Amino acid sequence: MAREITSVGVIGLGTMGAGIVEVFARNGVRVLAVEISEEALDRGRANLTGSTDRAVARGKLATEARDALLGRVTFAVGLAALDDVDLVIEAVPERLDLKRRLFGELDRICRPDTILATNTSSLSVTEIAVATTRPQQVVGLHFFNPAPVMKLVEVIRTVVTAPEVVADVEALCARLGKVDVTIGDRAGFIANALLFGYLNQAVELFESRYATREDLDAAMRLGAGLPMGPLALLDLIGLDTAYEILETMHRRGGRNRRHAPVPLIRQMVTAGLLGRKTGRGFYTYLRPGSGTVVPDELTPPPVEPTDVTAPRTVGLVGPGPLATTLATTLAEGFVAAGYRVVEVTTDEAELVRLAEVDLVVEAVVDDLETKRALFARLDQICRPDAVLATTTSVLPVIDLAMATGRPADVIGLHFPRPVGERQLVEVVRTVRTSAQATAVARTVVGALGLTAVVCADRAGFVVDALLFPYLNDAIRMLEASYATVEDVDHAMRLGCGYPVGPFALLDQVGLDVALEIQRGLYQAAREPGLAPAPLLEQLVTAGHLGRGTGRGFREATVSS
Ligand SMILES: NC(=O)c1ccc[n+]([C@@H]2O[C@H](COP(=O)([O-])OP(=O)(O)OC[C@H]3O[C@@H](n4cnc5c(N)ncnc54)[C@H](O)[C@@H]3O)[C@@H](O)[C@H]2O)c1
């Protein structure tokens, strides 16, 4: 039977530690909360009381329960206070030398049977464990931010961790109302190994001015259904912590370029722009520690009313086998928004009905020659001032624009999957698209009740470019037999608050679609880290395409 842990020590009361104290104390465990100095202790105490007061104000915690919770916490400076607790967990900054030194000291101070746990996100738990004389009693206990909210805890066992210690901490997680996933000691474990490549790539898009911070974040919230945008999430995590995690994952994880920290992160850390904790990161906050964003010099001005003539008549070209849902959804959306809609197929005789429309939106099959021929024909048929839009998700919009004699009037309108469920449209501007056509596209998206993000004509635009490499990374993790399909899906839903796990999403999207998008991203960037995972290629070859075929990752097994 697992040993019952009734008292714990928590070291470091910053972004994570204060939340971890709250989790324990809320569930009846006595906590010794330790910091490095009186000043840091005051900050830590304020973090805890701030969080519990907010919970009371929101009606999530009764006043008496809050008082009882706080009554279980004793604050202290220095490690000496930890000489009689059942378990210690540290949440000090992500540096190996610091953590090894700390564990060496804990080994001397704590009772011989005390379990020593680290909340590290990326460092080797094994290297930390061997800094003590009791490596069999050292585990990783990786909570997620914010600790009181996120359900997941990754339990990391090293090759020397005793099975009964693992059983003890698993029982503790259950008592805390958490769901644990127990895994081996690998850089980034499950969730961070999949999350940080994506966060890093988002910073790269921001650094290259591909889209604004607001548009990047809106794209992933509204276009992929994630609870937060990547830049806002980095501000919550802390840029210093994120930098250290990326550094370690890059070093320990085979020097995958997806984890090489983008230079901007380092610059922001040096400048003290650490995110919410210093009041400024990618965004500016009301005060240090606050989550309320206030306007700054990067905040876009309110959209000026433009003098564009809003279109009244929309021509819809469909359907292709894949585009059927899109074409139907669009037709319904345009009618509901008050447009007169002319629906046609690519049939020559039908196309002529588009002669007088203000805007054409084509949703035919995503094949370059089919679409180029269509745009060449639209160029002959449509009025000179009509805007011609493509809904392609894989083809360069400029290739279609150049099939016409009016590339300035051609634009992309990309509706992220699942169509009809997402509140977002990516407005894709080529190097030839006019400001006028962009303004028309924005107006139309607004009239449909959706949010427009404007981006450049690059493979995957924003949403697919950030989403599919993450899905591909998840497949690589499965190939490496590090974790199961269920554990990975669990980790991303419960640790990061994603609406679905990567494998459930891949089965939903279709593995053939995912492979095609990933191939496009790889070809555009020639980045080895973006090459489609061999397992994805094999499943597609075998006809296991997920949705529509009844078999995908859910039934798939890794074959050698
Ligand atoms: N920030 C996140 O989202 C997140 C999520 C999961 C895990 N983690 C991990 O949690 C750990 C802490 O990260 P954080 O973001 O909370 O860092 P943080 O910088 O917000 O807090 C670190 C705290 O440790 C204290 N500290 C430093 N040295 C100390 C010492 N010798 N003794 C006692 N206290 C000391 C600091 O005063 C500070 O309050 C890291 O290992 C990180 O990888 C972070």
Coordinates of C-alpha atoms and ligand atoms in Angstrom, one line a residue:
M1 CA 0.0 0.0 0.0
A2 CA 1.3 3.5 -0.8
R3 CA 2.6 5.5 2.0
E4 CA 0.4 8.5 2.9
I5 CA 2.2 11.8 2.5
T6 CA 0.9 14.3 5.1
S7 CA 3.5 17.1 5.0
V8 CA 5.5 18.6 2.1
G9 CA 8.1 21.2 1.6
V10 CA 7.9 23.5 -1.5
I11 CA 11.0 25.4 -2.5
G12 CA 10.7 28.5 -4.6
L13 CA 7.4 30.4 -4.6
G14 CA 7.5 32.0 -8.0
T15 CA 5.2 31.3 -11.0
M16 CA 4.9 27.6 -10.3
G17 CA 5.9 27.1 -6.6
A18 CA 3.1 29.3 -5.2
G19 CA 0.5 27.4 -7.2
I20 CA 1.9 24.1 -6.1
V21 CA 1.7 25.2 -2.4
E22 CA -2.0 26.1 -3.1
V23 CA -2.7 22.6 -4.6
F24 CA -1.3 20.8 -1.6
A25 CA -2.8 23.0 1.1
R26 CA -6.2 22.9 -0.6
N27 CA -6.2 19.1 -0.3
G28 CA -5.4 18.9 3.4
V29 CA -1.6 18.6 3.2
R30 CA 0.6 20.6 5.6
V31 CA 3.1 22.7 3.6
L32 CA 6.4 24.3 4.5
A33 CA 6.9 27.0 1.8
V34 CA 10.5 28.1 1.5
E35 CA 12.2 30.9 -0.3
I36 CA 15.7 32.2 -0.6
S37 CA 15.2 35.6 1.1
E38 CA 12.7 37.6 3.1
E39 CA 11.9 39.7 0.1
A40 CA 11.2 36.7 -2.1
L41 CA 9.2 35.1 0.7
D42 CA 6.9 38.2 0.8
R43 CA 6.5 38.0 -3.0
G44 CA 5.7 34.3 -2.7
R45 CA 3.1 34.9 0.1
A46 CA 1.5 37.6 -2.0
N47 CA 1.3 35.2 -5.0
L48 CA -0.5 32.7 -2.8
T49 CA -2.9 35.1 -1.1
G50 CA -3.6 36.8 -4.5
S51 CA -4.6 33.6 -6.1
T52 CA -6.8 32.3 -3.2
D53 CA -8.4 35.8 -2.9
R54 CA -9.3 35.6 -6.6
A55 CA -10.7 32.1 -6.1
V56 CA -12.9 33.5 -3.3
A57 CA -14.0 36.5 -5.4
R58 CA -15.0 34.2 -8.2
G59 CA -17.0 32.0 -5.9
K60 CA -14.7 29.0 -6.4
L61 CA -13.5 28.9 -2.8
A62 CA -15.4 29.6 0.4
T63 CA -13.8 32.2 2.8
E64 CA -13.5 29.6 5.6
A65 CA -11.9 27.1 3.1
R66 CA -9.4 29.8 2.1
D67 CA -8.6 30.5 5.8
A68 CA -8.1 26.8 6.4
L69 CA -5.9 26.5 3.3
L70 CA -3.7 29.3 4.4
G71 CA -3.6 27.9 8.0
R72 CA -1.9 24.8 6.6
V73 CA 1.0 26.8 5.2
T74 CA 4.1 27.8 7.1
F75 CA 6.6 30.2 5.5
A76 CA 10.3 30.1 6.0
V77 CA 13.6 31.4 4.6
G78 CA 16.2 28.7 4.0
L79 CA 16.1 24.9 3.7
A80 CA 16.7 24.1 7.4
A81 CA 13.0 24.1 8.0
L82 CA 12.6 21.0 5.8
D83 CA 14.1 18.5 8.2
D84 CA 10.9 16.7 9.0
V85 CA 8.6 16.6 6.0
D86 CA 7.5 13.5 4.0
L87 CA 8.2 15.0 0.5
V88 CA 10.0 18.0 -0.8
I89 CA 9.3 19.5 -4.3
E90 CA 11.5 22.3 -5.7
A91 CA 10.4 24.9 -8.2
V92 CA 13.5 27.1 -8.4
P93 CA 14.8 28.4 -11.7
E94 CA 15.5 25.9 -14.5
R95 CA 19.3 25.6 -14.0
L96 CA 21.0 22.3 -13.6
D97 CA 23.9 23.6 -11.4
L98 CA 21.4 25.3 -9.0
K99 CA 19.1 22.2 -8.8
R100 CA 22.0 19.8 -8.2
R101 CA 23.4 22.0 -5.4
L102 CA 20.0 22.2 -3.8
F103 CA 19.4 18.5 -3.9
G104 CA 22.8 17.9 -2.4
E105 CA 21.8 20.1 0.5
L106 CA 18.4 18.6 0.8
D107 CA 20.0 15.2 1.0
R108 CA 21.9 16.3 4.2
I109 CA 18.9 18.1 5.8
C110 CA 15.9 15.9 5.1
R111 CA 14.9 12.7 6.9
P112 CA 16.4 9.6 5.2
D113 CA 12.9 8.5 4.1
T114 CA 11.9 11.8 2.6
I115 CA 11.1 11.7 -1.1
L116 CA 12.8 14.5 -3.1
A117 CA 10.9 15.7 -6.2
T118 CA 11.8 18.3 -8.9
N119 CA 9.3 20.3 -10.9
T120 CA 11.9 20.7 -13.7
S121 CA 10.4 21.1 -17.2
S122 CA 13.4 19.9 -19.2
L123 CA 16.4 19.0 -17.1
S124 CA 17.6 15.5 -16.6
V125 CA 16.0 14.1 -13.4
T126 CA 18.7 11.5 -13.4
E127 CA 21.5 14.1 -13.2
I128 CA 19.7 15.8 -10.4
A129 CA 19.1 12.5 -8.6
V130 CA 22.7 11.5 -8.6
A131 CA 23.7 14.7 -6.7
T132 CA 22.2 12.9 -3.7
T133 CA 23.0 9.7 -1.8
R134 CA 19.4 8.6 -2.3
P135 CA 18.8 8.6 -6.1
Q136 CA 16.2 5.9 -5.6
Q137 CA 14.0 8.4 -3.7
V138 CA 14.2 11.1 -6.4
V139 CA 11.4 11.7 -8.9
G140 CA 10.2 14.3 -11.3
L141 CA 6.8 15.8 -10.4
H142 CA 6.0 18.1 -13.2
F143 CA 3.0 20.4 -12.6
F144 CA 1.5 22.6 -15.3
N145 CA 0.8 26.3 -15.2
P146 CA -1.4 27.4 -13.5
A147 CA -0.9 24.5 -11.0
P148 CA -4.3 24.8 -9.3
V149 CA -6.1 24.7 -12.6
M150 CA -4.3 22.2 -14.9
K151 CA -5.3 18.6 -14.1
L152 CA -2.1 16.9 -15.3
V153 CA 1.0 15.9 -13.5
E154 CA 3.9 14.2 -15.3
V155 CA 5.6 11.7 -13.0
I156 CA 9.1 11.1 -14.2
R157 CA 10.9 8.0 -13.0
T158 CA 14.5 7.5 -13.7
V159 CA 16.3 4.2 -14.2
V160 CA 17.1 4.2 -10.4
T161 CA 13.8 5.5 -8.9
A162 CA 12.3 2.8 -6.6
P163 CA 8.9 1.5 -7.8
E164 CA 7.4 2.1 -4.3
V165 CA 8.4 5.8 -4.5
V166 CA 6.6 6.1 -7.9
A167 CA 3.6 4.4 -6.3
D168 CA 3.7 6.9 -3.4
V169 CA 3.7 9.9 -5.6
E170 CA 1.1 8.5 -7.9
A171 CA -1.2 8.0 -4.9
L172 CA -0.4 11.6 -3.8
C173 CA -1.4 12.9 -7.3
A174 CA -4.7 11.1 -7.0
R175 CA -5.3 12.6 -3.6
L176 CA -4.7 16.1 -5.1
G177 CA -7.3 15.4 -7.7
K178 CA -4.7 15.3 -10.5
V179 CA -4.3 12.9 -13.4
D180 CA -0.8 11.5 -13.6
V181 CA 1.1 10.2 -16.6
T182 CA 4.2 8.3 -15.5
I183 CA 7.1 8.4 -18.1
G184 CA 10.8 8.0 -18.4
D185 CA 13.4 10.8 -18.2
R186 CA 13.6 12.5 -21.6
A187 CA 14.1 16.2 -22.4
G188 CA 10.7 18.0 -22.2
F189 CA 8.9 14.8 -21.2
I190 CA 5.6 14.7 -23.2
A191 CA 3.9 18.1 -23.0
N192 CA 6.8 20.5 -23.2
A193 CA 8.6 18.5 -25.9
L194 CA 5.5 19.1 -28.0
L195 CA 4.6 22.6 -26.8
F196 CA 8.0 24.4 -27.0
G197 CA 8.8 23.7 -30.6
Y198 CA 5.5 25.4 -31.4
L199 CA 6.0 28.3 -29.1
N200 CA 9.5 28.9 -30.5
Q201 CA 8.2 28.8 -34.0
A202 CA 5.5 31.4 -33.1
V203 CA 8.2 33.7 -31.8
E204 CA 10.1 33.2 -35.1
L205 CA 7.0 34.3 -37.1
F206 CA 6.6 37.3 -34.8
E207 CA 10.3 38.2 -35.1
S208 CA 10.1 38.1 -38.9
R209 CA 7.0 40.3 -38.8
Y210 CA 5.0 37.7 -40.6
A211 CA 1.9 38.7 -38.6
T212 CA 1.3 40.9 -35.6
R213 CA 1.4 39.5 -32.0
E214 CA -2.4 40.0 -31.8
D215 CA -3.0 38.2 -35.1
L216 CA -0.7 35.3 -34.2
D217 CA -2.5 34.8 -30.9
A218 CA -6.0 35.2 -32.4
A219 CA -5.1 32.7 -35.1
M220 CA -4.3 30.0 -32.7
R221 CA -7.1 30.7 -30.3
L222 CA -9.8 31.1 -32.9
G223 CA -8.3 29.0 -35.7
A224 CA -7.0 26.1 -33.7
G225 CA -9.3 26.3 -30.6
L226 CA -6.4 26.6 -28.2
P227 CA -7.0 28.3 -24.8
M228 CA -4.3 30.9 -25.3
G229 CA -2.3 32.3 -28.1
P230 CA 1.4 31.3 -28.1
L231 CA 2.9 34.7 -27.2
A232 CA 0.4 35.3 -24.4
L233 CA 1.3 31.8 -23.1
L234 CA 5.0 32.6 -23.2
D235 CA 4.3 35.7 -21.1
L236 CA 2.5 33.5 -18.6
I237 CA 5.3 30.9 -18.5
G238 CA 8.0 33.5 -18.2
L239 CA 10.5 34.2 -20.9
D240 CA 13.5 33.3 -18.7
T241 CA 12.0 29.9 -17.9
A242 CA 11.0 29.4 -21.5
Y243 CA 14.5 30.2 -22.7
E244 CA 16.2 27.7 -20.3
I245 CA 13.7 25.0 -21.3
L246 CA 14.4 25.5 -25.0
E247 CA 18.2 25.6 -24.4
T248 CA 18.0 22.3 -22.4
M249 CA 15.7 20.6 -24.9
H250 CA 17.9 21.6 -27.8
R251 CA 21.0 20.3 -26.0
R252 CA 19.4 17.1 -24.7
G253 CA 17.1 16.4 -27.6
G254 CA 19.5 15.8 -30.4
R255 CA 19.9 19.5 -31.3
N256 CA 16.6 19.7 -33.2
R257 CA 16.5 23.2 -34.7
R258 CA 12.9 23.6 -33.7
H259 CA 14.1 23.9 -30.1
A260 CA 17.0 26.3 -30.7
P261 CA 15.7 29.4 -28.9
V262 CA 14.9 32.2 -31.4
P263 CA 17.3 35.1 -30.8
L264 CA 14.5 37.5 -29.8
I265 CA 13.8 35.4 -26.6
R266 CA 17.3 35.8 -25.4
Q267 CA 17.2 39.6 -26.1
M268 CA 13.9 40.0 -24.2
V269 CA 15.3 38.1 -21.2
T270 CA 18.4 40.3 -21.2
A271 CA 16.2 43.4 -21.3
G272 CA 14.1 42.1 -18.4
L273 CA 11.0 41.6 -20.5
L274 CA 10.1 38.3 -18.8
G275 CA 6.4 38.4 -19.3
R276 CA 3.6 38.8 -16.7
K277 CA 6.0 38.5 -13.8
T278 CA 7.9 41.7 -14.7
G279 CA 4.8 43.4 -16.2
R280 CA 6.1 43.3 -19.7
G281 CA 6.9 40.6 -22.2
F282 CA 5.3 40.3 -25.7
Y283 CA 2.5 42.3 -24.2
T284 CA 2.4 45.0 -21.5
Y285 CA 0.5 44.3 -18.3
L286 CA -1.2 46.5 -15.7
R287 CA 1.5 45.8 -13.1
P288 CA 4.1 43.0 -12.4
G289 CA 2.2 39.8 -11.8
S290 CA -1.0 41.0 -13.4
G291 CA -2.7 39.2 -16.3
T292 CA -4.5 42.3 -17.5
V293 CA -3.1 43.5 -20.8
V294 CA -2.8 47.3 -21.3
P295 CA -2.2 49.1 -24.6
D296 CA 1.3 49.9 -25.6
E297 CA 3.1 51.2 -28.7
L298 CA 2.6 47.9 -30.6
T299 CA -1.2 47.9 -30.0
P300 CA -2.9 48.2 -33.4
P301 CA -5.0 51.3 -33.9
P302 CA -8.7 50.7 -34.2
V303 CA -9.5 49.7 -37.8
E304 CA -10.3 52.9 -39.7
P305 CA -13.5 52.9 -41.7
T306 CA -12.4 52.5 -45.3
D307 CA -14.0 53.9 -48.4
V308 CA -14.2 50.4 -50.0
T309 CA -17.5 49.6 -51.6
A310 CA -18.7 46.6 -49.7
P311 CA -19.5 43.8 -52.1
R312 CA -23.2 42.9 -52.5
T313 CA -23.0 39.9 -54.7
V314 CA -20.8 36.9 -54.1
G315 CA -20.1 34.2 -56.6
L316 CA -19.2 30.8 -55.1
V317 CA -17.4 28.3 -57.2
G318 CA -17.6 24.7 -56.0
P319 CA -17.8 21.9 -55.3
G320 CA -14.9 19.5 -55.3
P321 CA -15.1 16.3 -53.2
L322 CA -13.1 17.9 -50.4
A323 CA -14.6 21.3 -50.8
T324 CA -18.2 20.3 -50.5
T325 CA -18.6 21.1 -46.8
L326 CA -16.7 24.4 -47.2
A327 CA -18.8 25.5 -50.3
T328 CA -22.1 24.6 -48.5
T329 CA -21.0 26.4 -45.3
L330 CA -19.9 29.4 -47.2
A331 CA -23.1 29.6 -49.2
E332 CA -25.1 29.5 -46.0
G333 CA -22.9 32.1 -44.3
F334 CA -23.0 34.6 -47.2
V335 CA -26.8 34.3 -47.5
A336 CA -27.2 34.7 -43.7
A337 CA -25.0 37.9 -43.9
G338 CA -27.3 39.4 -46.5
Y339 CA -25.3 38.8 -49.7
R340 CA -26.8 37.8 -53.0
V341 CA -25.1 34.5 -53.7
V342 CA -24.5 33.0 -57.2
E343 CA -23.5 29.4 -56.9
V344 CA -21.8 27.7 -59.8
T345 CA -19.6 24.7 -60.6
T346 CA -16.5 24.9 -62.8
D347 CA -18.7 24.0 -65.7
E348 CA -18.0 26.5 -68.5
A349 CA -21.7 27.2 -69.1
E350 CA -22.3 28.0 -65.4
L351 CA -19.2 30.1 -64.9
V352 CA -20.6 32.9 -67.2
R353 CA -23.2 33.7 -64.5
L354 CA -20.3 35.3 -62.5
A355 CA -20.0 38.2 -65.0
E356 CA -21.6 40.8 -62.6
V357 CA -20.6 39.6 -59.1
D358 CA -18.4 41.8 -56.9
L359 CA -16.5 39.0 -55.3
V360 CA -15.7 35.5 -56.3
V361 CA -14.8 32.8 -53.8
E362 CA -13.6 29.6 -55.2
A363 CA -13.7 26.4 -53.1
V364 CA -12.9 23.7 -55.8
V365 CA -10.4 20.9 -55.3
D366 CA -6.9 21.9 -54.1
D367 CA -5.1 21.1 -57.3
L368 CA -2.8 23.7 -58.9
E369 CA -3.7 23.1 -62.6
T370 CA -7.5 23.0 -61.9
K371 CA -7.3 26.3 -59.9
R372 CA -5.0 28.0 -62.4
A373 CA -7.3 27.2 -65.2
L374 CA -10.3 28.5 -63.2
F375 CA -8.6 31.8 -62.3
A376 CA -7.6 32.3 -66.0
R377 CA -11.2 31.8 -66.9
L378 CA -12.5 34.1 -64.1
D379 CA -10.2 36.8 -65.4
Q380 CA -12.0 36.6 -68.8
I381 CA -15.5 36.5 -67.3
C382 CA -15.6 38.8 -64.3
R383 CA -16.0 42.5 -64.1
P384 CA -12.6 44.4 -64.0
D385 CA -13.1 45.6 -60.4
A386 CA -14.2 42.2 -58.9
V387 CA -12.1 40.7 -56.2
L388 CA -11.1 37.1 -56.8
A389 CA -10.5 34.9 -53.7
T390 CA -9.2 31.4 -53.3
T391 CA -9.8 29.2 -50.2
T392 CA -6.7 27.0 -50.9
S393 CA -5.0 25.6 -47.9
V394 CA -1.9 24.3 -49.6
L395 CA -1.2 26.2 -52.8
P396 CA 0.7 29.5 -53.1
V397 CA -1.9 32.2 -53.8
I398 CA 0.5 34.1 -56.0
D399 CA 0.6 31.1 -58.5
L400 CA -3.2 31.6 -58.9
A401 CA -2.9 35.4 -59.1
M402 CA -0.4 35.2 -61.9
A403 CA -2.8 33.0 -63.9
T404 CA -4.8 36.2 -64.3
G405 CA -4.0 39.6 -65.8
R406 CA -5.1 41.3 -62.5
P407 CA -2.9 39.9 -59.7
A408 CA -3.6 42.9 -57.5
D409 CA -7.3 41.8 -57.2
V410 CA -6.5 38.2 -56.1
I411 CA -6.4 37.2 -52.4
G412 CA -6.6 34.2 -50.2
L413 CA -9.4 33.5 -47.7
H414 CA -8.4 30.5 -45.7
F415 CA -11.0 28.9 -43.4
P416 CA -9.2 26.7 -40.9
R417 CA -10.6 23.2 -40.2
P418 CA -13.1 22.1 -39.0
V419 CA -14.9 24.4 -41.3
G420 CA -18.0 26.0 -39.8
E421 CA -16.6 25.6 -36.2
R422 CA -13.8 28.1 -36.3
Q423 CA -14.3 31.8 -35.8
L424 CA -11.3 32.8 -37.9
V425 CA -10.4 33.5 -41.5
E426 CA -6.8 34.0 -42.6
V427 CA -6.7 36.8 -45.2
V428 CA -3.7 35.9 -47.4
R429 CA -2.0 38.8 -49.1
T430 CA 0.4 38.1 -51.9
V431 CA 3.3 40.4 -52.9
R432 CA 0.9 41.7 -55.6
T433 CA -2.4 42.0 -53.6
S434 CA -3.7 45.6 -53.4
A435 CA -4.7 47.3 -50.2
Q436 CA -8.1 47.7 -51.7
A437 CA -8.6 44.0 -52.2
T438 CA -7.4 43.4 -48.6
A439 CA -9.9 45.9 -47.3
V440 CA -12.7 44.2 -49.2
A441 CA -11.7 40.8 -47.8
R442 CA -11.6 42.1 -44.3
T443 CA -15.0 43.7 -44.7
V444 CA -16.5 40.5 -46.0
V445 CA -15.0 38.4 -43.1
G446 CA -16.4 40.9 -40.6
A447 CA -19.8 40.6 -42.3
L448 CA -19.7 36.9 -41.9
G449 CA -19.2 37.5 -38.1
L450 CA -15.7 36.1 -38.2
T451 CA -12.3 37.4 -37.2
A452 CA -9.8 38.2 -39.9
V453 CA -6.1 37.8 -39.4
V454 CA -3.9 39.1 -42.2
C455 CA -0.8 37.1 -43.1
A456 CA 1.6 36.7 -46.0
D457 CA 1.5 34.1 -48.7
R458 CA 3.6 31.4 -47.0
A459 CA 3.1 27.7 -46.8
G460 CA 0.5 26.9 -44.1
F461 CA -0.3 30.6 -43.5
V462 CA -0.4 30.9 -39.6
V463 CA -2.6 28.2 -38.2
D464 CA -1.5 25.2 -40.3
A465 CA 2.2 26.3 -40.2
L466 CA 2.1 26.2 -36.4
L467 CA -0.3 23.3 -35.9
F468 CA 0.9 20.6 -38.2
P469 CA 4.6 20.5 -37.2
Y470 CA 3.4 20.0 -33.6
L471 CA 1.2 17.1 -34.8
N472 CA 4.2 15.7 -36.7
D473 CA 6.4 16.0 -33.6
A474 CA 3.7 14.0 -31.7
I475 CA 4.0 11.2 -34.3
R476 CA 7.8 11.2 -33.9
M477 CA 7.3 10.8 -30.2
L478 CA 5.1 7.8 -30.8
E479 CA 7.7 6.3 -33.2
A480 CA 10.3 6.6 -30.5
S481 CA 8.0 4.5 -28.2
Y482 CA 8.4 7.2 -25.5
A483 CA 4.6 7.5 -24.8
T484 CA 1.3 5.9 -26.0
V485 CA -1.3 7.6 -28.1
E486 CA -3.5 7.9 -25.1
D487 CA -0.8 9.4 -22.8
V488 CA 0.1 12.0 -25.4
D489 CA -3.5 13.0 -26.0
H490 CA -4.1 13.1 -22.3
A491 CA -1.0 15.2 -21.7
M492 CA -1.9 17.9 -24.2
R493 CA -5.5 18.1 -23.1
L494 CA -5.0 18.0 -19.3
G495 CA -1.6 19.7 -19.2
C496 CA -2.1 22.4 -21.8
G497 CA -5.8 22.7 -21.9
Y498 CA -6.0 21.8 -25.6
P499 CA -9.6 20.8 -26.7
V500 CA -8.3 17.6 -28.3
G501 CA -5.1 15.7 -28.2
P502 CA -2.8 15.6 -31.3
F503 CA -3.7 12.0 -32.3
A504 CA -7.5 12.5 -32.0
L505 CA -7.0 15.7 -34.1
L506 CA -5.0 13.8 -36.7
D507 CA -7.7 11.1 -37.0
Q508 CA -10.3 13.9 -37.3
V509 CA -8.4 15.9 -40.0
G510 CA -7.4 12.8 -42.0
L511 CA -3.9 11.5 -42.1
D512 CA -3.6 12.0 -45.9
V513 CA -4.5 15.7 -45.4
A514 CA -2.0 16.0 -42.6
L515 CA 0.7 14.4 -44.7
E516 CA 0.0 16.7 -47.7
I517 CA 0.2 19.8 -45.5
Q518 CA 3.3 18.6 -43.8
R519 CA 5.0 17.9 -47.1
G520 CA 4.2 21.4 -48.3
L521 CA 5.7 22.9 -45.1
Y522 CA 8.8 20.8 -45.5
Q523 CA 9.2 21.6 -49.2
A524 CA 8.8 25.3 -48.5
A525 CA 11.3 25.5 -45.6
R526 CA 13.6 22.4 -46.4
E527 CA 14.0 22.2 -42.6
P528 CA 14.8 18.6 -41.5
G529 CA 12.7 19.0 -38.3
L530 CA 9.6 19.5 -40.6
A531 CA 10.1 16.3 -42.7
P532 CA 6.9 14.2 -42.4
A533 CA 7.3 11.4 -39.8
P534 CA 7.9 8.1 -41.5
L535 CA 5.0 6.5 -39.5
L536 CA 2.6 9.1 -41.0
E537 CA 3.8 8.2 -44.5
Q538 CA 3.4 4.4 -43.7
L539 CA -0.1 4.8 -42.3
V540 CA -1.3 6.8 -45.3
T541 CA 0.3 4.2 -47.7
A542 CA -1.6 1.5 -45.8
G543 CA -4.8 3.4 -46.2
H544 CA -5.2 4.1 -42.5
L545 CA -6.4 7.7 -42.9
G546 CA -8.3 8.2 -39.8
R547 CA -11.8 9.8 -40.2
G548 CA -13.6 8.2 -43.1
T549 CA -11.6 5.0 -43.1
G550 CA -12.3 3.8 -39.5
R551 CA -8.6 3.4 -38.8
G552 CA -6.0 5.9 -37.9
F553 CA -3.8 6.4 -34.8
R554 CA -6.4 5.0 -32.5
E555 CA -6.0 1.6 -34.0
A556 CA -2.5 2.0 -35.3
T557 CA 0.4 0.3 -33.7
V558 CA 4.0 1.3 -34.2
S559 CA 5.8 -1.2 -36.5
S560 CA 9.5 -1.3 -37.0
Ligands
LIG1 N1 6.7 28.8 -15.6 C1 6.1 27.7 -16.0 O1 5.1 27.8 -16.7 C2 6.5 26.3 -15.5 C3 5.7 25.2 -15.7 C4 6.1 24.0 -15.2 C5 7.3 23.8 -14.6 N2 8.1 24.9 -14.5 C6 9.4 24.7 -13.8 O2 9.3 25.1 -12.5 C7 10.5 25.6 -12.0 C8 10.4 27.1 -11.5 O3 10.0 27.9 -12.6 P1 9.2 29.2 -12.4 O4 8.7 29.6 -13.8 O5 8.2 29.1 -11.3 O6 10.4 30.2 -11.9 P2 10.3 31.6 -11.2 O7 11.5 32.4 -11.7 O8 8.9 32.2 -11.5 O9 10.4 31.3 -9.7 C9 11.5 30.7 -9.1 C10 11.5 31.0 -7.6 O10 12.6 30.3 -7.0 C11 13.2 31.2 -6.0 N3 14.5 30.7 -5.7 C12 15.6 30.9 -6.5 N4 16.7 30.2 -5.9 C13 16.2 29.7 -4.8 C14 16.9 28.9 -3.7 N5 18.1 28.6 -3.8 N6 16.1 28.5 -2.7 C15 14.8 28.9 -2.6 N7 14.1 29.6 -3.6 C16 14.9 30.0 -4.6 C17 13.1 32.6 -6.6 O11 13.2 33.5 -5.6 C18 11.7 32.5 -7.3 O12 10.7 33.0 -6.5 C19 11.5 25.5 -13.2 O13 12.2 24.3 -13.0 C20 10.6 25.4 -14.4 O14 11.1 24.7 -15.5 C21 7.7 26.2 -14.9

